[in-house]
């Protein structure tokens, strides 16, 4: 590079062009660098800006030293980059690629038309090497963690080491419950598809369910399969039956849901129930909740309403709830049927106000629709409807996520949400603090509390338990233990005894940050950490972990990080912007985990995306126009949660760069396998490539495994496969459950933010894999109404 510089010089318009590029870039780096330095951050950006100014000065004078100075800067930048982040390819890219591209531009300007062959044979090789190094490291680092050699050889653990909870109505070729079984294992015993033939999967059929004109009703459903029929729901609660072989619509129950003021119309699943002693109409029925707070029952054969269920096939879920503002209480998850009872919770718009609707858990008779019991944590002694003039206790933690059930034990397992509102807990009562962000076991017959285990104490981060509890039997110390695996948004996975709620894998109470809280607030000095299982929350954030597509937005993220309050995981919110990591999306969200009992593995996908949270005094929020408005939910007002009736509103936003990418470095999403017996990580793989995402929402088309934000879950099969979509990449993937190796990719029209399912068609005997490709507003993937089924060719 130096010998080339001695023979070339900037001249004429090239000098002007070089200065026009270098001066504004240098000014931005100096300006931002000074701010960062004043916050105690890295001096690199100030020095980089000064170097660009120096280079521009020499270019203006048409001196060869311009190239010399920039060459020295590029070498120093390489040394700084490796010093800060080592050999992390994704971290090296924003530090090295842009300065290298600028070096190429400057060399072209300095050498003019004569540069050609010299550039290709000299400096070009050096610069190409600078770019190739992070790309090579990136390609190497995106491979899966080396698997356990025993699993790699396909040996697995002895049969009986891990087993799912058995259902009396289980049929291998079907998928009769939301999570495959009542215990939510998401495991299929089908083995027609294997690592050897899964690469031959082809699209078998596509079904379009119909989407709202507003486009906010992307499908997130996991259909059921019983016999030769599939059953699913749309975001606007129509219930649909399809032919399992062809995808042809057999019937549609039109729910006619009132969608006014509904922030996001979602239905993730339905329940199937065979009524004992009932014949004819509704002997088998499909039961679903709605976004306008109803419980519906339709005949599985015809789609006609079950006239014996409630009022002509529907039950209002607003009875006993008192005043409910439209859109502040409704159902998004599939109901759970246990011992003839339909157990259901509800989604509550818990960022709106103190005094939101109750989080009461209710059970209805699956045949008649009559209320069987209610668990109101504020009035645990009262199991029926409140007497006239009263209502279920308001603002109690709700349960919007999928539930699980063990019919043998007669227990229903309830993942509970945060107490309302999310980010200020000064008004919470003792029962709120006891049951919020927990898993609770209730007697399926009576609703009586058996036990509860709290995953987050006095939750101020919106870490409500969003994942379905997964029930498995584990061999521990030579004994079969009835276990419950509970993933959390925190990235902690708790393994509990499902009979008692006591941890089967070690849990420790550890000190967490307590400073910076607002007057009237309190905070738990410790939080539970699952030390017997891997943590998926990711390493604590640091300035060096801030990321960007370019050095400019990386600098912006560094400044924002240093300006925010971040003392590590569980930093409580305050009036200064703070960073919550993982953010309220997770960690693990409603996709939950899947369990392979044949190999003793738990498969989990998770996110690592921080959010910025700031509490704003009520008077200031009022001045900014942040207040409750009927028909316009406050949580949708530019990232605000109103939290009316408390001293503070909350500004909650993803921690993103100006280009719309997360400020922390990739990976943002992972899929991993854990040996349930030992609690050790077996493999971990970045979930999703950068093909369909990029800055400002523009797809990069780069098939580089990056690890993307994801919502949805996985399915594992006896054939040794994991099927998962979930990420922003528009693809359904098949992985080898033993190693995490990707074996097949099926393209989707948009993000498949749902949990897939698999079944065998009685007509052709083929094993199908089905996914709802519905998109997601939060993850910025377009809404769709598409169901896609894949199978081996006939």
Short mmCIF file of C-alpha atoms in Angstrom, two decimals, residues 391-781:
data_model
loop_
_atom_site.label_atom_id
_atom_site.label_comp_id
_atom_site.label_asym_id
_atom_site.label_seq_id
_atom_site.Cartn_x
_atom_site.Cartn_y
_atom_site.Cartn_z
CA UNK A 391 -66.70 -8.83 40.97
CA UNK A 392 -63.56 -10.91 40.70
CA UNK A 393 -60.56 -9.13 42.27
CA UNK A 394 -59.26 -6.56 39.81
CA UNK A 395 -55.62 -6.12 38.75
CA UNK A 396 -54.58 -9.63 39.79
CA UNK A 397 -51.97 -11.46 37.70
CA UNK A 398 -53.56 -13.11 34.68
CA UNK A 399 -52.67 -16.18 32.62
CA UNK A 400 -52.64 -15.63 28.88
CA UNK A 401 -50.17 -18.37 27.91
CA UNK A 402 -50.97 -22.05 27.15
CA UNK A 403 -51.62 -24.23 30.20
CA UNK A 404 -50.84 -27.91 30.80
CA UNK A 405 -52.64 -30.71 32.63
CA UNK A 406 -51.88 -34.06 34.24
CA UNK A 407 -55.10 -36.07 34.32
CA UNK A 408 -53.54 -38.78 36.48
CA UNK A 409 -52.66 -36.28 39.22
CA UNK A 410 -55.76 -34.22 38.53
CA UNK A 411 -53.76 -31.01 38.28
CA UNK A 412 -53.77 -28.07 35.89
CA UNK A 413 -50.58 -26.02 35.60
CA UNK A 414 -51.08 -22.29 35.14
CA UNK A 415 -48.28 -19.97 33.92
CA UNK A 416 -49.16 -16.58 35.39
CA UNK A 417 -48.49 -13.09 34.12
CA UNK A 418 -47.16 -10.04 35.82
CA UNK A 419 -49.27 -8.04 38.23
CA UNK A 420 -50.70 -4.86 36.71
CA UNK A 421 -49.22 -2.56 35.67
CA UNK A 422 -45.93 -3.99 34.48
CA UNK A 423 -43.34 -1.39 35.42
CA UNK A 424 -44.60 0.06 38.71
CA UNK A 425 -45.39 -2.25 41.61
CA UNK A 426 -45.90 0.12 44.50
CA UNK A 427 -49.63 -0.68 44.70
CA UNK A 428 -49.42 -4.45 44.49
CA UNK A 429 -50.97 -6.51 47.26
CA UNK A 430 -49.54 -9.54 49.05
CA UNK A 431 -51.40 -12.05 46.85
CA UNK A 432 -50.24 -10.21 43.70
CA UNK A 433 -46.64 -10.52 44.83
CA UNK A 434 -47.13 -14.14 45.79
CA UNK A 435 -48.57 -15.47 42.52
CA UNK A 436 -47.32 -13.09 39.79
CA UNK A 437 -44.84 -14.45 37.21
CA UNK A 438 -45.20 -17.95 38.60
CA UNK A 439 -46.36 -21.43 37.69
CA UNK A 440 -49.38 -22.44 39.78
CA UNK A 441 -50.87 -25.92 40.19
CA UNK A 442 -54.65 -26.08 40.68
CA UNK A 443 -56.90 -29.05 41.36
CA UNK A 444 -58.67 -29.73 38.06
CA UNK A 445 -61.85 -30.79 39.83
CA UNK A 446 -62.22 -28.02 42.41
CA UNK A 447 -59.83 -25.19 41.51
CA UNK A 448 -58.10 -25.50 44.89
CA UNK A 449 -54.49 -24.33 45.04
CA UNK A 450 -52.01 -27.20 45.41
CA UNK A 451 -48.72 -25.29 45.05
CA UNK A 452 -47.02 -22.35 43.34
CA UNK A 453 -43.45 -21.53 42.33
CA UNK A 454 -42.37 -17.99 41.51
CA UNK A 455 -39.91 -17.39 38.68
CA UNK A 456 -39.51 -13.62 39.29
CA UNK A 457 -40.10 -11.82 42.58
CA UNK A 458 -41.96 -8.50 42.45
CA UNK A 459 -41.68 -8.44 38.68
CA UNK A 460 -40.91 -4.95 37.32
CA UNK A 461 -39.73 -6.08 33.86
CA UNK A 462 -42.83 -7.69 32.26
CA UNK A 463 -41.29 -11.13 32.74
CA UNK A 464 -44.67 -12.83 32.89
CA UNK A 465 -44.45 -16.58 32.33
CA UNK A 466 -45.39 -16.87 28.67
CA UNK A 467 -44.43 -20.50 27.96
CA UNK A 468 -46.57 -23.59 28.43
CA UNK A 469 -45.27 -25.76 31.29
CA UNK A 470 -43.88 -28.98 29.80
CA UNK A 471 -44.59 -32.17 31.75
CA UNK A 472 -42.17 -35.10 31.59
CA UNK A 473 -41.14 -38.00 33.78
CA UNK A 474 -37.41 -37.93 34.60
CA UNK A 475 -35.18 -40.55 36.16
CA UNK A 476 -33.26 -38.71 38.89
CA UNK A 477 -31.00 -40.63 41.28
CA UNK A 478 -32.55 -43.88 40.10
CA UNK A 479 -36.13 -42.73 40.80
CA UNK A 480 -38.82 -41.72 38.32
CA UNK A 481 -39.81 -38.18 39.19
CA UNK A 482 -42.86 -36.40 37.84
CA UNK A 483 -41.27 -33.23 36.50
CA UNK A 484 -42.40 -29.90 35.12
CA UNK A 485 -40.06 -27.88 32.88
CA UNK A 486 -40.83 -24.16 32.95
CA UNK A 487 -39.07 -21.85 30.47
CA UNK A 488 -39.18 -18.11 31.19
CA UNK A 489 -38.69 -14.78 29.46
CA UNK A 490 -35.64 -14.31 31.70
CA UNK A 491 -33.95 -17.18 29.87
CA UNK A 492 -33.99 -19.30 33.03
CA UNK A 493 -35.41 -22.83 32.80
CA UNK A 494 -36.78 -24.24 36.05
CA UNK A 495 -37.29 -27.99 36.53
CA UNK A 496 -39.83 -28.68 39.30
CA UNK A 497 -41.55 -31.63 40.90
CA UNK A 498 -45.04 -31.31 39.45
CA UNK A 499 -46.59 -32.97 42.51
CA UNK A 500 -45.10 -30.53 45.02
CA UNK A 501 -43.61 -27.58 43.11
CA UNK A 502 -40.18 -28.15 44.69
CA UNK A 503 -37.14 -27.78 42.39
CA UNK A 504 -35.72 -31.02 40.99
CA UNK A 505 -32.77 -29.10 39.48
CA UNK A 506 -30.97 -26.70 41.79
CA UNK A 507 -32.25 -23.12 42.14
CA UNK A 508 -30.35 -20.36 43.93
CA UNK A 509 -31.50 -17.00 45.23
CA UNK A 510 -28.88 -14.49 44.06
CA UNK A 511 -28.49 -10.77 44.77
CA UNK A 512 -29.63 -8.48 41.96
CA UNK A 513 -29.39 -4.70 41.41
CA UNK A 514 -31.68 -2.64 43.62
CA UNK A 515 -30.67 0.98 42.94
CA UNK A 516 -32.42 3.72 41.01
CA UNK A 517 -36.00 2.87 41.94
CA UNK A 518 -38.63 5.60 42.20
CA UNK A 519 -40.33 6.76 45.41
CA UNK A 520 -43.14 4.43 46.45
CA UNK A 521 -41.56 1.42 44.77
CA UNK A 522 -39.95 -1.60 46.37
CA UNK A 523 -37.69 -4.23 44.87
CA UNK A 524 -36.69 -7.77 45.73
CA UNK A 525 -33.01 -7.92 46.76
CA UNK A 526 -32.68 -11.44 45.29
CA UNK A 527 -34.10 -13.41 42.38
CA UNK A 528 -34.23 -17.16 41.66
CA UNK A 529 -31.63 -18.50 39.21
CA UNK A 530 -31.79 -22.03 37.86
CA UNK A 531 -28.27 -23.34 38.38
CA UNK A 532 -29.10 -26.93 37.47
CA UNK A 533 -29.93 -25.98 33.87
CA UNK A 534 -28.16 -23.76 31.33
CA UNK A 535 -29.17 -20.10 31.35
CA UNK A 536 -30.22 -18.68 27.99
CA UNK A 537 -30.30 -15.01 28.95
CA UNK A 538 -26.90 -14.40 27.36
CA UNK A 539 -23.86 -12.61 28.80
CA UNK A 540 -24.33 -9.26 30.50
CA UNK A 541 -24.19 -6.30 28.14
CA UNK A 542 -21.16 -4.04 27.88
CA UNK A 543 -20.16 -1.07 25.72
CA UNK A 544 -17.99 -3.34 23.58
CA UNK A 545 -21.03 -5.54 22.89
CA UNK A 546 -22.87 -2.67 21.18
CA UNK A 547 -23.34 -3.32 17.49
CA UNK A 548 -24.27 -1.59 14.28
CA UNK A 549 -24.21 -2.01 10.53
CA UNK A 550 -21.67 0.83 10.33
CA UNK A 551 -19.31 2.52 12.81
CA UNK A 552 -21.74 5.46 12.94
CA UNK A 553 -24.77 3.58 14.25
CA UNK A 554 -22.49 1.48 16.43
CA UNK A 555 -21.23 4.73 17.97
CA UNK A 556 -24.86 5.86 18.46
CA UNK A 557 -25.64 2.60 20.30
CA UNK A 558 -22.55 2.96 22.49
CA UNK A 559 -23.64 6.45 23.50
CA UNK A 560 -27.18 5.31 24.27
CA UNK A 561 -25.83 2.40 26.31
CA UNK A 562 -23.53 4.60 28.38
CA UNK A 563 -26.32 7.13 28.96
CA UNK A 564 -28.67 4.41 30.20
CA UNK A 565 -28.64 2.75 33.60
CA UNK A 566 -27.61 -0.88 33.35
CA UNK A 567 -26.24 -2.76 36.33
CA UNK A 568 -26.66 -6.22 34.87
CA UNK A 569 -29.63 -8.54 34.66
CA UNK A 570 -32.72 -7.44 36.62
CA UNK A 571 -31.75 -3.74 36.72
CA UNK A 572 -34.98 -2.15 38.03
CA UNK A 573 -36.67 0.65 36.06
CA UNK A 574 -36.44 4.27 37.19
CA UNK A 575 -36.80 7.81 35.86
CA UNK A 576 -33.47 7.49 34.06
CA UNK A 577 -33.68 5.30 30.94
CA UNK A 578 -32.55 1.80 31.84
CA UNK A 579 -31.90 -1.33 29.83
CA UNK A 580 -33.78 -4.56 30.51
CA UNK A 581 -32.04 -7.61 29.06
CA UNK A 582 -33.54 -9.92 28.00
CA UNK A 583 -36.43 -7.65 27.07
CA UNK A 584 -40.13 -8.27 27.62
CA UNK A 585 -40.30 -10.47 24.48
CA UNK A 586 -37.80 -12.95 25.95
CA UNK A 587 -35.83 -15.14 26.56
CA UNK A 588 -38.44 -17.79 25.89
CA UNK A 589 -41.91 -16.68 24.91
CA UNK A 590 -45.10 -18.59 24.19
CA UNK A 591 -43.31 -21.02 21.83
CA UNK A 592 -42.07 -22.91 24.90
CA UNK A 593 -39.80 -25.95 24.55
CA UNK A 594 -40.09 -29.41 23.02
CA UNK A 595 -38.84 -32.66 24.53
CA UNK A 596 -37.34 -35.67 22.76
CA UNK A 597 -37.84 -38.57 25.21
CA UNK A 598 -36.01 -40.99 22.91
CA UNK A 599 -32.76 -39.10 23.39
CA UNK A 600 -33.49 -37.29 26.65
CA UNK A 601 -33.23 -33.84 25.08
CA UNK A 602 -35.05 -30.56 25.60
CA UNK A 603 -35.04 -28.27 22.54
CA UNK A 604 -35.48 -24.56 23.23
CA UNK A 605 -35.42 -21.43 21.11
CA UNK A 606 -34.89 -18.03 22.65
CA UNK A 607 -34.25 -14.33 21.97
CA UNK A 608 -31.61 -11.89 23.14
CA UNK A 609 -33.01 -8.44 22.42
CA UNK A 610 -32.84 -5.68 25.06
CA UNK A 611 -35.42 -2.96 25.63
CA UNK A 612 -35.16 0.55 27.01
CA UNK A 613 -37.52 1.38 29.90
CA UNK A 614 -38.08 4.78 31.51
CA UNK A 615 -40.64 5.77 34.11
CA UNK A 616 -42.09 9.22 33.46
CA UNK A 617 -43.86 11.14 36.26
CA UNK A 618 -47.60 11.43 35.70
CA UNK A 619 -47.58 15.22 35.22
CA UNK A 620 -44.94 14.99 32.49
CA UNK A 621 -46.81 12.14 30.78
CA UNK A 622 -49.98 14.20 30.82
CA UNK A 623 -48.12 17.12 29.21
CA UNK A 624 -47.04 14.75 26.45
CA UNK A 625 -50.63 13.62 25.91
CA UNK A 626 -50.16 10.14 27.37
CA UNK A 627 -53.50 9.32 28.95
CA UNK A 628 -56.21 6.70 28.77
CA UNK A 629 -58.51 7.14 25.81
CA UNK A 630 -61.40 4.76 25.28
CA UNK A 631 -60.98 3.07 21.92
CA UNK A 632 -57.29 3.91 21.66
CA UNK A 633 -55.30 1.67 24.01
CA UNK A 634 -52.47 3.61 25.63
CA UNK A 635 -49.94 0.82 25.19
CA UNK A 636 -49.97 1.61 21.46
CA UNK A 637 -49.17 5.31 21.88
CA UNK A 638 -45.65 5.50 20.46
CA UNK A 639 -44.22 2.85 22.76
CA UNK A 640 -45.89 4.13 25.92
CA UNK A 641 -47.69 2.28 28.69
CA UNK A 642 -50.09 4.69 30.39
CA UNK A 643 -50.21 2.92 33.80
CA UNK A 644 -53.08 5.21 34.80
CA UNK A 645 -53.85 5.32 38.49
CA UNK A 646 -50.15 5.13 39.37
CA UNK A 647 -47.59 7.94 39.75
CA UNK A 648 -45.75 6.98 36.56
CA UNK A 649 -46.27 6.18 32.92
CA UNK A 650 -43.65 4.01 31.20
CA UNK A 651 -41.84 4.55 27.93
CA UNK A 652 -40.87 1.09 26.64
CA UNK A 653 -39.01 0.69 23.36
CA UNK A 654 -36.75 -1.92 21.78
CA UNK A 655 -33.09 -0.91 22.13
CA UNK A 656 -32.46 -0.37 18.42
CA UNK A 657 -30.04 1.62 16.30
CA UNK A 658 -31.29 4.37 13.92
CA UNK A 659 -31.18 1.72 11.16
CA UNK A 660 -33.64 -0.46 13.07
CA UNK A 661 -31.21 -3.21 14.11
CA UNK A 662 -30.75 -4.27 17.76
CA UNK A 663 -27.96 -2.38 19.49
CA UNK A 664 -26.50 -5.54 20.98
CA UNK A 665 -24.38 -7.84 18.86
CA UNK A 666 -25.73 -11.02 17.23
CA UNK A 667 -26.90 -13.65 17.80
CA UNK A 668 -30.40 -12.37 18.61
CA UNK A 669 -31.95 -15.82 18.42
CA UNK A 670 -30.72 -19.33 19.17
CA UNK A 671 -32.08 -22.85 19.15
CA UNK A 672 -30.38 -25.25 21.55
CA UNK A 673 -30.62 -28.77 22.92
CA UNK A 674 -30.10 -29.65 26.58
CA UNK A 675 -29.59 -33.09 28.13
CA UNK A 676 -32.40 -33.19 30.69
CA UNK A 677 -30.67 -35.78 32.86
CA UNK A 678 -27.39 -33.91 33.28
CA UNK A 679 -28.62 -30.37 32.61
CA UNK A 680 -25.74 -29.85 30.15
CA UNK A 681 -25.91 -28.04 26.81
CA UNK A 682 -25.57 -30.53 23.94
CA UNK A 683 -25.62 -28.14 20.99
CA UNK A 684 -26.61 -24.58 20.15
CA UNK A 685 -27.29 -23.07 16.75
CA UNK A 686 -28.05 -19.57 15.51
CA UNK A 687 -31.69 -19.50 14.41
CA UNK A 688 -32.25 -17.69 11.13
CA UNK A 689 -30.12 -16.11 8.41
CA UNK A 690 -30.01 -12.45 7.38
CA UNK A 691 -31.66 -13.24 4.03
CA UNK A 692 -35.05 -11.66 4.76
CA UNK A 693 -34.03 -8.91 7.18
CA UNK A 694 -31.75 -5.89 7.16
CA UNK A 695 -31.37 -2.21 8.05
CA UNK A 696 -34.56 -0.14 7.80
CA UNK A 697 -36.46 -3.36 7.13
CA UNK A 698 -34.83 -3.87 3.71
CA UNK A 699 -33.92 -7.55 3.14
CA UNK A 700 -30.16 -8.02 2.86
CA UNK A 701 -30.51 -11.28 0.85
CA UNK A 702 -27.40 -12.54 2.68
CA UNK A 703 -27.78 -16.23 3.60
CA UNK A 704 -25.45 -15.79 6.58
CA UNK A 705 -26.53 -17.51 9.82
CA UNK A 706 -27.00 -14.54 12.13
CA UNK A 707 -29.49 -15.65 14.77
CA UNK A 708 -32.63 -13.52 14.52
CA UNK A 709 -35.42 -12.44 16.87
CA UNK A 710 -38.04 -15.18 16.90
CA UNK A 711 -41.53 -15.97 18.16
CA UNK A 712 -42.95 -19.47 17.91
CA UNK A 713 -41.83 -22.93 18.95
CA UNK A 714 -40.35 -26.23 17.81
CA UNK A 715 -41.48 -29.82 17.31
CA UNK A 716 -39.32 -32.94 17.72
CA UNK A 717 -40.01 -36.38 16.26
CA UNK A 718 -39.02 -39.96 16.97
CA UNK A 719 -37.42 -39.87 13.54
CA UNK A 720 -34.68 -37.66 14.99
CA UNK A 721 -35.77 -34.27 13.64
CA UNK A 722 -36.50 -30.80 14.96
CA UNK A 723 -38.89 -28.65 12.91
CA UNK A 724 -38.88 -24.94 13.59
CA UNK A 725 -39.60 -21.65 11.81
CA UNK A 726 -40.15 -18.80 14.35
CA UNK A 727 -37.46 -16.38 13.13
CA UNK A 728 -37.67 -13.37 10.81
CA UNK A 729 -36.29 -15.57 8.05
CA UNK A 730 -39.20 -16.79 5.93
CA UNK A 731 -38.36 -20.46 6.24
CA UNK A 732 -39.32 -23.66 7.99
CA UNK A 733 -36.22 -25.67 8.90
CA UNK A 734 -35.50 -29.29 9.76
CA UNK A 735 -32.54 -29.90 12.08
CA UNK A 736 -30.88 -33.10 13.22
CA UNK A 737 -31.91 -33.37 16.87
CA UNK A 738 -28.58 -35.03 17.75
CA UNK A 739 -26.31 -32.31 16.37
CA UNK A 740 -28.35 -29.23 15.42
CA UNK A 741 -27.21 -29.58 11.80
CA UNK A 742 -29.62 -28.04 9.29
CA UNK A 743 -30.96 -30.72 6.93
CA UNK A 744 -33.77 -29.02 4.99
CA UNK A 745 -35.32 -25.60 4.40
CA UNK A 746 -38.82 -24.90 3.11
CA UNK A 747 -39.50 -21.34 2.00
CA UNK A 748 -42.56 -19.52 3.38
CA UNK A 749 -44.39 -16.42 2.12
CA UNK A 750 -43.65 -14.62 5.40
CA UNK A 751 -42.36 -15.40 8.89
CA UNK A 752 -43.71 -18.62 10.38
CA UNK A 753 -44.27 -17.23 13.89
CA UNK A 754 -46.17 -20.24 15.14
CA UNK A 755 -45.33 -23.70 16.42
CA UNK A 756 -45.42 -26.36 13.69
CA UNK A 757 -47.09 -29.74 14.09
CA UNK A 758 -46.81 -33.11 12.37
CA UNK A 759 -49.23 -35.95 11.68
CA UNK A 760 -49.81 -38.99 9.49
CA UNK A 761 -52.65 -38.93 6.98
CA UNK A 762 -54.76 -42.11 7.12
CA UNK A 763 -55.47 -41.80 3.40
CA UNK A 764 -51.92 -41.87 2.01
CA UNK A 765 -49.95 -42.93 5.08
CA UNK A 766 -47.63 -39.96 4.57
CA UNK A 767 -46.22 -37.92 7.44
CA UNK A 768 -47.01 -34.23 7.00
CA UNK A 769 -45.34 -31.23 8.64
CA UNK A 770 -47.57 -28.17 8.88
CA UNK A 771 -46.84 -24.53 9.74
CA UNK A 772 -48.93 -21.36 9.88
CA UNK A 773 -47.04 -18.63 8.02
CA UNK A 774 -48.76 -15.56 9.41
CA UNK A 775 -46.10 -12.89 9.95
CA UNK A 776 -45.83 -10.68 13.01
CA UNK A 777 -46.06 -6.93 13.54
CA UNK A 778 -43.58 -6.92 16.43
CA UNK A 779 -40.95 -8.70 14.33
CA UNK A 780 -41.75 -6.61 11.24
CA UNK A 781 -42.71 -9.54 9.01
#
